[in-house]
Coordinates of C-alpha atoms in Angstrom, one line a residue:
M1491 CA 3.4 -10.1 -139.7
S1492 CA 3.7 -12.0 -136.4
D1493 CA 1.8 -14.9 -135.0
E1494 CA 1.9 -13.6 -131.5
V1495 CA -1.4 -12.8 -130.0
T1496 CA -1.6 -9.4 -128.4
Y1497 CA -4.3 -7.6 -126.4
D1498 CA -2.9 -4.1 -126.3
A1499 CA -0.1 -1.9 -127.6
A1500 CA 2.4 -2.5 -124.8
A1501 CA 4.7 -4.7 -127.0
E1502 CA 5.3 -1.6 -129.2
A1503 CA 6.5 0.6 -126.4
K1504 CA 10.0 1.9 -126.8
V1505 CA 12.4 0.3 -124.3
T1506 CA 15.6 2.2 -123.3
V1507 CA 18.6 -0.2 -123.1
G1508 CA 20.9 0.7 -120.3
H1509 CA 24.5 -0.1 -119.6
P1510 CA 25.5 -3.3 -117.7
R1511 CA 25.2 -2.4 -113.9
D1512 CA 28.5 -4.1 -112.9
S1513 CA 30.6 -2.1 -115.4
E1514 CA 28.8 1.2 -115.2
M1515 CA 27.4 1.6 -111.6
P1516 CA 28.9 -1.0 -109.3
A1517 CA 28.3 1.4 -106.4
V1518 CA 24.6 1.5 -106.6
E1519 CA 22.5 -1.4 -105.1
A1520 CA 19.0 -0.2 -104.3
G1521 CA 18.4 -3.1 -102.0
V1522 CA 21.1 -1.9 -99.6
D1523 CA 18.7 0.5 -97.8
G1524 CA 17.0 -2.5 -96.4
L1525 CA 20.1 -3.5 -94.5
G1526 CA 21.3 -2.3 -91.1
C1527 CA 24.5 -2.1 -89.1
H1528 CA 24.1 -5.8 -88.0
S1529 CA 24.1 -6.9 -91.7
G1530 CA 28.0 -6.5 -91.4
S1531 CA 29.4 -8.5 -94.2
E1532 CA 26.8 -7.5 -96.9
M1533 CA 27.1 -3.9 -96.0
E1534 CA 30.9 -4.0 -96.0
K1535 CA 30.9 -5.8 -99.4
A1536 CA 28.6 -3.1 -100.8
A1537 CA 30.7 -0.3 -99.4
R1538 CA 33.9 -1.8 -100.9
M1539 CA 32.1 -2.2 -104.3
A1540 CA 31.2 1.5 -103.9
G1541 CA 34.8 2.6 -103.7
N1542 CA 35.2 2.8 -99.9
S1543 CA 37.7 0.1 -99.6
E1544 CA 40.5 2.5 -98.6
M1545 CA 38.4 4.0 -95.8
L1546 CA 37.4 0.5 -94.5
D1547 CA 41.0 -0.6 -94.5
K1548 CA 41.9 2.4 -92.4
F1549 CA 39.2 1.7 -90.0
A1550 CA 40.3 -1.9 -89.7
A1551 CA 43.9 -0.7 -88.9
D1552 CA 42.8 2.0 -86.4
Y1553 CA 40.0 0.1 -84.8
P1554 CA 40.7 -3.7 -85.2
Q1555 CA 37.6 -5.9 -84.8
G1556 CA 37.2 -8.4 -81.9
P1557 CA 35.6 -11.8 -81.8
H1558 CA 32.3 -10.2 -82.9
D1559 CA 31.8 -8.6 -86.3
K1560 CA 29.0 -6.2 -85.2
P1561 CA 28.6 -3.5 -82.5
Q1562 CA 27.3 -4.9 -79.1
S1563 CA 26.9 -1.3 -77.7
M1564 CA 24.6 1.3 -78.9
C1565 CA 25.0 2.5 -82.6
P1566 CA 28.6 3.7 -82.8
A1567 CA 27.5 6.9 -84.6
F1568 CA 26.1 8.1 -81.3
G1569 CA 29.7 8.7 -80.1
S1570 CA 30.6 11.1 -83.0
L1571 CA 27.1 12.7 -82.7
R1572 CA 27.7 13.4 -79.0
V1573 CA 31.0 15.0 -79.7
G1574 CA 29.5 17.3 -82.4
L1575 CA 26.5 18.3 -80.2
R1576 CA 28.8 19.3 -77.3
M1577 CA 30.7 21.8 -79.5
R1578 CA 29.7 25.3 -79.4
R1579 CA 28.8 27.0 -82.8
T1580 CA 28.8 23.5 -84.5
A1581 CA 25.9 22.2 -86.5
T1582 CA 25.3 18.4 -87.0
V1583 CA 23.8 16.8 -90.0
L1584 CA 23.0 13.1 -90.3
S1585 CA 22.5 11.1 -93.5
G1586 CA 21.1 7.6 -93.1
S1587 CA 17.9 5.6 -92.7
A1588 CA 15.1 7.3 -91.0
C1589 CA 14.9 4.8 -88.2
C1590 CA 18.6 5.1 -87.4
V1591 CA 18.3 8.9 -87.3
Y1592 CA 15.3 8.8 -85.1
G1593 CA 17.0 6.5 -82.6
L1594 CA 20.2 8.6 -82.6
T1595 CA 18.2 11.8 -82.2
F1596 CA 16.2 10.3 -79.3
V1597 CA 19.3 9.0 -77.3
S1598 CA 21.2 12.3 -78.0
H1599 CA 18.4 14.3 -76.3
F1600 CA 18.1 11.6 -73.6
Y1601 CA 21.7 12.3 -72.7
G1602 CA 21.2 16.1 -72.6
A1603 CA 21.7 17.5 -76.1
R1604 CA 20.0 20.9 -76.3
R1605 CA 20.1 21.6 -80.0
S1606 CA 18.7 20.2 -83.2
V1607 CA 20.1 17.4 -85.3
G1608 CA 19.9 18.0 -89.0
Y1609 CA 18.7 15.2 -91.3
V1610 CA 18.8 14.7 -95.0
P1611 CA 16.1 12.1 -95.9
F1612 CA 16.5 9.7 -98.9
N1613 CA 14.8 6.9 -100.7
S1614 CA 16.0 4.2 -103.0
E1615 CA 15.6 6.5 -106.0
T1616 CA 17.7 9.4 -104.6
L1617 CA 20.2 7.0 -103.3
V1618 CA 20.6 5.2 -106.7
T1619 CA 20.6 8.3 -108.9
G1620 CA 23.1 10.3 -106.7
K1621 CA 20.4 12.9 -105.8
L1622 CA 21.1 12.2 -102.1
F1623 CA 24.6 13.7 -102.4
E1624 CA 23.0 16.8 -104.1
D1625 CA 20.5 17.1 -101.3
I1626 CA 23.3 17.0 -98.7
R1627 CA 25.3 19.6 -100.5
E1628 CA 22.2 21.8 -100.8
S1629 CA 21.4 21.4 -97.1
V1630 CA 24.9 22.3 -96.0
H1631 CA 24.9 25.5 -98.3
D1632 CA 21.6 26.5 -96.7
L1633 CA 23.0 25.8 -93.2
A1634 CA 26.3 27.6 -93.6
D1635 CA 25.8 30.9 -91.7
P1636 CA 29.0 32.3 -90.2
D1637 CA 27.1 34.2 -87.7
K1638 CA 25.8 31.0 -86.2
Y1639 CA 28.3 28.4 -86.9
D1640 CA 32.2 27.8 -87.0
A1641 CA 31.7 24.4 -88.4
I1642 CA 29.1 21.9 -89.8
V1643 CA 29.7 18.1 -89.3
V1644 CA 28.0 15.9 -91.8
T1645 CA 27.9 12.2 -90.9
N1646 CA 27.1 9.2 -93.2
L1647 CA 25.5 6.3 -91.3
C1648 CA 25.6 2.8 -92.7
V1649 CA 23.4 2.9 -95.8
P1650 CA 25.0 6.0 -97.4
T1651 CA 28.5 4.7 -96.6
A1652 CA 27.6 1.3 -98.1
S1653 CA 26.2 3.2 -101.2
G1654 CA 29.4 5.3 -101.7
V1655 CA 27.8 8.7 -101.0
P1656 CA 31.0 10.8 -101.4
L1657 CA 31.1 13.4 -98.5
R1658 CA 34.8 14.0 -99.5
L1659 CA 33.5 15.9 -102.4
L1660 CA 31.7 18.5 -100.2
P1661 CA 33.5 22.0 -100.2
N1662 CA 35.9 22.4 -97.3
E1663 CA 34.2 25.6 -96.3
I1664 CA 31.2 27.6 -97.2
N1665 CA 30.9 31.3 -96.4
G1666 CA 33.7 30.9 -93.9
V1667 CA 32.0 27.9 -92.2
R1668 CA 34.1 24.7 -92.1
I1669 CA 32.5 21.6 -93.5
V1670 CA 33.7 18.3 -91.9
G1671 CA 32.3 15.1 -93.6
I1672 CA 32.8 11.7 -91.9
D1673 CA 31.6 8.2 -92.4
V1674 CA 30.6 6.3 -89.2
P1675 CA 29.3 2.9 -90.3
G1676 CA 28.3 0.3 -87.7
F1677 CA 30.1 -2.4 -89.9
G1678 CA 33.4 -0.5 -89.7
I1679 CA 33.5 1.1 -86.3
P1680 CA 33.3 -1.5 -83.4
T1681 CA 32.2 0.9 -80.5
H1682 CA 30.6 4.3 -80.2
A1683 CA 33.6 5.2 -78.0
E1684 CA 35.9 5.0 -81.0
A1685 CA 33.5 6.9 -83.2
K1686 CA 34.3 9.8 -81.0
D1687 CA 37.9 9.5 -82.3
V1688 CA 36.7 9.5 -85.8
L1689 CA 35.2 13.1 -85.5
A1690 CA 37.9 14.3 -83.2
G1691 CA 40.6 13.1 -85.6
A1692 CA 38.9 14.6 -88.6
M1693 CA 38.6 18.0 -86.7
L1694 CA 42.3 17.9 -85.6
N1695 CA 43.2 17.2 -89.2
Y1696 CA 41.3 20.2 -90.4
A1697 CA 42.7 22.4 -87.6
R1698 CA 46.2 21.3 -88.3
A1699 CA 45.9 22.2 -91.9
E1700 CA 44.7 25.7 -90.9
V1701 CA 47.7 26.1 -88.5
E1702 CA 50.1 25.1 -91.2
A1703 CA 48.5 27.7 -93.6
G1704 CA 49.0 30.6 -91.3
P1705 CA 48.0 32.3 -88.1
V1706 CA 44.8 31.2 -86.4
A1707 CA 42.5 32.6 -83.6
A1708 CA 43.7 32.3 -80.0
P1709 CA 41.6 30.5 -77.4
V1710 CA 38.8 32.5 -75.8
G1711 CA 40.5 32.3 -72.4
G1712 CA 43.9 33.3 -73.8
K1713 CA 47.1 31.3 -74.2
S1714 CA 48.7 29.7 -71.0
D1715 CA 51.9 31.1 -69.8
R1716 CA 53.3 27.6 -69.1
P1717 CA 53.6 24.7 -71.6
T1718 CA 50.5 22.6 -71.6
V1719 CA 49.4 19.0 -71.6
A1720 CA 46.5 18.1 -73.8
M1721 CA 44.2 15.3 -72.7
L1722 CA 42.6 12.8 -74.9
G1723 CA 39.3 11.4 -73.6
E1724 CA 36.0 12.6 -72.2
M1725 CA 36.4 12.9 -68.5
F1726 CA 34.4 14.0 -65.4
P1727 CA 34.6 17.9 -65.3
A1728 CA 36.7 17.9 -62.1
D1729 CA 39.4 15.6 -63.5
P1730 CA 41.2 18.1 -65.7
M1731 CA 41.3 20.6 -62.7
M1732 CA 42.9 17.8 -60.5
I1733 CA 45.4 17.0 -63.3
G1734 CA 46.2 20.8 -63.6
Q1735 CA 47.0 21.0 -59.8
M1736 CA 49.3 17.9 -60.1
L1737 CA 51.1 19.4 -63.2
A1738 CA 51.9 22.8 -61.6
P1739 CA 55.1 21.6 -59.7
L1740 CA 56.4 20.4 -63.0
G1741 CA 56.0 23.9 -64.5
L1742 CA 53.1 22.6 -66.7
A1743 CA 49.4 23.4 -67.1
A1744 CA 46.5 21.3 -68.1
G1745 CA 45.5 22.0 -71.8
P1746 CA 42.3 21.4 -73.6
V1747 CA 40.5 18.1 -73.4
V1748 CA 40.0 16.5 -76.8
P1749 CA 37.2 16.1 -77.9
C1750 CA 37.0 19.8 -77.6
R1751 CA 34.1 22.1 -76.8
E1752 CA 34.8 24.7 -79.4
W1753 CA 36.9 25.0 -82.5
R1754 CA 39.6 27.3 -81.2
E1755 CA 40.4 24.7 -78.6
L1756 CA 41.7 22.5 -81.3
Y1757 CA 44.4 25.0 -82.1
A1758 CA 45.4 25.1 -78.4
A1759 CA 45.4 21.3 -78.2
L1760 CA 47.8 21.2 -81.2
D1761 CA 50.0 23.8 -79.6
C1762 CA 50.6 21.6 -76.4
S1763 CA 54.0 20.3 -75.3
V1764 CA 52.7 16.7 -74.4
V1765 CA 49.6 14.7 -75.1
A1766 CA 48.2 12.6 -72.3
A1767 CA 46.2 9.7 -73.8
I1768 CA 43.9 9.3 -70.8
H1769 CA 41.5 7.2 -72.9
P1770 CA 43.8 5.0 -75.0
F1771 CA 41.7 4.4 -78.1
Y1772 CA 41.9 7.8 -79.8
T1773 CA 44.2 6.4 -82.6
A1774 CA 43.2 8.9 -85.4
S1775 CA 43.6 11.8 -82.9
V1776 CA 47.1 10.5 -81.9
R1777 CA 48.1 10.4 -85.5
E1778 CA 47.4 14.0 -85.9
F1779 CA 49.3 14.9 -82.8
E1780 CA 52.2 12.8 -83.9
A1781 CA 52.1 14.6 -87.3
A1782 CA 52.4 17.8 -85.3
G1783 CA 55.4 16.5 -83.5
R1784 CA 53.8 16.0 -80.1
P1785 CA 54.9 13.2 -77.8
I1786 CA 52.2 10.9 -76.4
V1787 CA 52.0 9.6 -72.8
G1788 CA 49.7 6.7 -71.9
S1789 CA 47.7 5.7 -68.7
A1790 CA 46.5 8.4 -66.3
P1791 CA 47.0 9.7 -62.7
V1792 CA 44.7 7.2 -60.9
G1793 CA 45.6 5.8 -57.5
R1794 CA 49.0 6.1 -55.9
D1795 CA 51.0 3.9 -58.3
G1796 CA 49.3 5.3 -61.4
T1797 CA 49.9 8.9 -60.4
A1798 CA 53.5 8.4 -59.6
T1799 CA 54.3 6.7 -62.8
W1800 CA 52.2 9.2 -64.9
L1801 CA 53.9 12.2 -63.5
A1802 CA 57.3 10.7 -64.1
N1803 CA 56.4 9.9 -67.6
I1804 CA 54.9 13.3 -68.3
G1805 CA 58.0 15.0 -66.8
A1806 CA 60.3 12.9 -68.9
A1807 CA 58.4 13.6 -72.1
Y1808 CA 58.8 17.3 -71.5
G1809 CA 62.4 17.1 -70.1
V1810 CA 61.6 18.1 -66.5
S1811 CA 64.4 17.5 -64.1
A1812 CA 64.2 14.5 -61.6
E1813 CA 64.1 16.8 -58.7
K1814 CA 60.9 18.6 -60.0
I1815 CA 59.3 15.2 -60.8
A1816 CA 60.0 14.1 -57.2
E1817 CA 58.7 17.4 -56.0
A1818 CA 55.4 17.0 -57.9
Q1819 CA 55.0 13.3 -56.7
N1820 CA 55.6 14.3 -53.0
A1821 CA 53.0 17.0 -53.3
V1822 CA 50.2 14.7 -54.1
L1823 CA 51.1 11.0 -53.3
P1824 CA 50.8 11.2 -49.5
A1825 CA 47.3 12.7 -49.8
I1826 CA 46.3 9.8 -52.3
T1827 CA 47.6 7.3 -50.0
G1828 CA 45.6 8.7 -47.1
A1829 CA 42.4 9.0 -49.1
L1830 CA 42.7 5.4 -50.2
A1831 CA 43.3 4.2 -46.7
A1832 CA 40.3 6.2 -45.3
T1833 CA 37.9 4.8 -47.8
P1834 CA 38.7 1.1 -48.4
I1835 CA 36.5 -1.1 -50.7
L1836 CA 36.3 -4.7 -49.4
G1837 CA 34.8 -7.2 -51.7
T1838 CA 35.3 -9.1 -55.1
I1839 CA 34.2 -7.1 -58.1
T1840 CA 34.1 -8.0 -61.8
L1841 CA 34.4 -4.9 -64.1
S1842 CA 33.4 -4.4 -67.8
G1843 CA 32.4 -1.6 -70.0
Y1844 CA 32.8 0.2 -73.4
E1845 CA 34.0 3.6 -72.3
G1846 CA 37.7 2.9 -72.5
S1847 CA 38.5 3.8 -68.9
E1848 CA 37.8 0.3 -67.5
L1849 CA 41.5 -0.5 -66.8
L1850 CA 41.9 2.8 -65.0
V1851 CA 39.0 2.2 -62.8
A1852 CA 40.2 -1.4 -62.0
R1853 CA 43.6 0.1 -60.9
L1854 CA 41.7 2.4 -58.5
L1855 CA 39.6 -0.3 -57.1
I1856 CA 42.5 -2.6 -56.5
E1857 CA 44.5 0.2 -54.7
S1858 CA 41.4 0.8 -52.6
G1859 CA 41.5 -2.8 -51.4
A1860 CA 39.0 -4.6 -53.7
D1861 CA 39.7 -8.0 -55.4
V1862 CA 39.2 -7.6 -59.2
P1863 CA 39.8 -10.9 -60.9
Y1864 CA 38.4 -9.8 -64.3
V1865 CA 38.3 -6.6 -66.4
G1866 CA 36.7 -6.5 -69.8
T1867 CA 36.6 -3.6 -72.2
A1868 CA 35.1 -3.3 -75.6
C1869 CA 38.0 -1.2 -76.7
P1870 CA 41.2 -2.7 -78.2
R1871 CA 44.7 -3.1 -76.8
T1872 CA 46.9 -0.1 -77.8
P1873 CA 50.4 1.2 -76.9
W1874 CA 48.7 3.6 -74.6
N1875 CA 47.1 1.1 -72.2
S1876 CA 50.0 -1.4 -72.2
D1877 CA 51.3 -0.1 -68.8
D1878 CA 47.8 -0.5 -67.3
Q1879 CA 47.5 -3.9 -68.6
A1880 CA 50.9 -5.0 -67.3
W1881 CA 50.1 -3.5 -63.8
L1882 CA 46.8 -5.3 -63.6
E1883 CA 48.1 -8.7 -64.9
A1884 CA 51.0 -8.5 -62.3
R1885 CA 48.3 -8.6 -59.7
G1886 CA 46.5 -11.6 -61.1
V1887 CA 43.7 -9.8 -63.0
K1888 CA 42.4 -11.3 -66.3
V1889 CA 42.4 -8.4 -68.7
K1890 CA 40.1 -9.0 -71.9
F1891 CA 40.3 -6.5 -74.8
R1892 CA 37.5 -6.4 -77.3
A1893 CA 35.5 -8.3 -74.7
S1894 CA 32.1 -9.4 -75.8
L1895 CA 28.9 -9.5 -73.9
E1896 CA 29.3 -13.2 -73.7
D1897 CA 32.7 -12.8 -72.2
D1898 CA 31.6 -10.3 -69.5
C1899 CA 28.6 -12.5 -68.4
A1900 CA 30.6 -15.6 -68.4
A1901 CA 33.3 -14.1 -66.1
M1902 CA 30.6 -12.7 -63.8
E1903 CA 28.8 -16.0 -63.6
A1904 CA 32.0 -18.0 -63.0
V1905 CA 33.4 -15.6 -60.3
Q1906 CA 30.1 -14.9 -58.5
P1907 CA 31.4 -11.6 -57.2
D1908 CA 30.0 -9.3 -54.4
L1909 CA 29.5 -6.7 -57.1
A1910 CA 29.3 -6.6 -61.0
I1911 CA 30.1 -3.4 -62.6
G1912 CA 29.3 -3.5 -66.4
T1913 CA 27.0 -2.5 -69.2
T1914 CA 23.1 -2.6 -69.0
P1915 CA 22.7 -6.3 -70.0
V1916 CA 25.6 -7.4 -67.7
V1917 CA 24.0 -5.6 -64.8
Q1918 CA 20.6 -7.1 -65.7
K1919 CA 22.0 -10.5 -65.8
A1920 CA 23.8 -10.1 -62.4
K1921 CA 20.6 -9.0 -60.8
E1922 CA 18.7 -11.9 -62.1
L1923 CA 21.4 -14.1 -60.3
G1924 CA 20.9 -12.1 -57.1
I1925 CA 24.4 -10.3 -57.5
P1926 CA 24.4 -6.5 -57.0
G1927 CA 25.2 -4.6 -60.1
L1928 CA 26.2 -1.0 -61.1
Y1929 CA 26.0 0.5 -64.6
F1930 CA 29.6 1.6 -65.5
T1931 CA 28.6 4.6 -67.8
N1932 CA 26.1 6.4 -65.5
L1933 CA 27.4 5.4 -62.0
I1934 CA 31.2 5.1 -62.4
S1935 CA 32.2 7.3 -65.3
A1936 CA 30.1 10.1 -63.7
R1937 CA 32.7 10.4 -60.9
P1938 CA 36.2 11.8 -60.6
L1939 CA 39.0 9.3 -61.0
M1940 CA 42.2 11.4 -61.0
G1941 CA 44.4 12.3 -58.2
V1942 CA 43.2 12.9 -54.6
A1943 CA 39.5 13.4 -55.6
G1944 CA 39.4 10.1 -57.5
A1945 CA 41.0 8.2 -54.7
G1946 CA 37.9 8.4 -52.5
S1947 CA 35.2 8.9 -55.0
L1948 CA 34.1 5.3 -55.8
A1949 CA 34.0 3.9 -52.3
T1950 CA 30.6 5.2 -51.1
V1951 CA 28.7 4.0 -54.1
I1952 CA 30.4 0.7 -54.4
N1953 CA 30.2 -0.2 -50.6
A1954 CA 26.6 0.7 -50.7
A1955 CA 25.9 -1.5 -53.6
I1956 CA 27.8 -4.5 -52.1
G1957 CA 25.8 -4.0 -48.9
N1958 CA 22.6 -4.6 -50.9
K1959 CA 23.3 -8.3 -51.2
T1960 CA 20.7 -9.3 -48.6
R1961 CA 18.1 -7.2 -50.4
M1962 CA 19.1 -8.7 -53.7
D1963 CA 18.6 -12.2 -52.3
H1964 CA 15.1 -11.3 -50.9
M1965 CA 14.1 -9.8 -54.3
K1966 CA 15.4 -12.9 -56.2
A1967 CA 13.5 -15.2 -53.9
F1968 CA 10.3 -13.1 -54.3
F1969 CA 10.4 -12.7 -58.1
E1970 CA 11.9 -16.2 -58.9
G1971 CA 10.4 -17.6 -62.1
V1972 CA 8.2 -14.5 -62.8
G1973 CA 8.1 -13.3 -66.4
T1974 CA 10.1 -16.3 -67.8
G1975 CA 9.2 -19.3 -69.8
D1976 CA 5.4 -19.9 -69.9
T1977 CA 4.8 -17.1 -67.5
A1978 CA 6.3 -14.4 -69.7
G1979 CA 3.9 -11.5 -70.5
V1980 CA 0.8 -10.3 -68.6
W1981 CA -1.6 -12.9 -67.4
E1982 CA -4.9 -12.5 -65.5
G1983 CA -4.9 -16.3 -64.6
T1984 CA -2.6 -19.3 -65.0
P1985 CA -1.3 -19.7 -68.5
N1986 CA -3.1 -22.4 -70.6
V1987 CA 0.0 -24.6 -71.4
R1988 CA -0.7 -27.0 -74.2
P1989 CA 2.2 -29.6 -74.2
D1990 CA 0.4 -31.4 -77.2
F1991 CA 0.7 -28.3 -79.4
R1992 CA 4.2 -27.9 -78.3
A1993 CA 5.1 -31.4 -79.1
Q1994 CA 3.4 -31.1 -82.5
N1995 CA 5.2 -27.9 -83.4
Q1996 CA 8.5 -29.5 -82.4
K1997 CA 8.0 -32.4 -84.8
K1998 CA 7.1 -29.9 -87.5
L1999 CA 10.5 -28.1 -86.9
E2000 CA 12.4 -31.3 -87.0
R2001 CA 10.8 -32.2 -90.4
Q2002 CA 11.8 -28.8 -91.7
A2003 CA 15.4 -29.2 -90.5
K2004 CA 15.5 -32.6 -92.2
A2005 CA 14.3 -31.2 -95.5
A2006 CA 16.8 -28.4 -95.3
K2007 CA 19.6 -30.9 -94.7
A2008 CA 18.4 -33.0 -97.6
A2009 CA 18.4 -29.9 -99.8
E2010 CA 22.0 -29.1 -98.9
M2011 CA 23.1 -32.6 -100.0
I2012 CA 21.4 -32.2 -103.4

């Protein structure tokens, strides 16, 4: 008999004794679903405990981090989501926190997606017990209709990756529909541009295995009667056509653009003779092309110098004679020179962005007559942009790879350019200072850059923006001080500023800081 005083029979309930969590289930931490992509170190630690160390090490090698350990652009998964949504007969399924999926779905439709995005919801229980993976597998089986789809892309966002949801255990195909599972965590992929490479590389890897296994379907448009040049990087639709015209004198044709628009184009891309890394950060895709024995050529045909060098490098990679290379150069270089002279750009410009084509645009601006003292790109230095870097630095340009928002703003504030081209927050900061600004993604990337068409494409919009300096000065003077400090928000009258309350709160904060410091010493 016990001396313990009890009030009910709760103490007699049978308790199931489980195994120690560390030894039995190191991958499952229910609290992880409260973290986001900006909880970088904790999420990465959880992912490594869940058995994803090899994947994260591969990401670190392919996409080396910069000075900041979290994305400064939109969620990286938007890049891979955009690639999947642009492909015909391809379904996309996301596995992640509901708020993340909502944001990604919203921005994908904002950018013109016209199809549904699949979502497998979860909670702490299904995440901990492994039911989430079973739900994903069930949803994929339900979705795999060969009459509708060639492939289904399943993407793990931050929380499922950190929890070790094993998409690699999904079947490779169901009812003839290919299943491609990828992890795109914000704590492992620095930019959404590089997330495009994650999916493009995974699809090329799958397609290469199919090619090695036997005959595959020909492209819908048929096979080219000339050797082709596959192009890495999303481009303005007119650019591949311009490249095709420049390649014709070499006896070559423009091949598919990777990321592709349909599955069969992957086979055609792997069947190319040369790969042009127009955007230089597609590391995983380059690895697949190199495994297929395809040579890689960096840079792009932008401006006079860029076009001349690129055509020479493409011709050398394919073994074209010097005479044919000279013929191809002579066919296009005079027209480019004329277009650059006819549409000069006069002014000082700072340039930054996260698309990966920033160095190419800077080259084009400089050849158009602009002074470009600073170029910042959120993407890393690679072997395929080294020629662009050398060309720019030889002309006194400061090139910053893995540039942070702070780097870009500091350069813009120090230079005080006639025009700042950059991401949304850079442009916002520029306009606050009365400096004209242009958003790189919507206003620069949405124009042709290659060949003759690219030579004159930027002058109109850039010169018009530089000409708005007087208007910017007027707007700055008119709105100076509005919406900042004590005037932030909406007021019907003058804000009731209470300096006594402010001083009292400041003393309170100082006492809290002293107490925290004392606690550290203890």
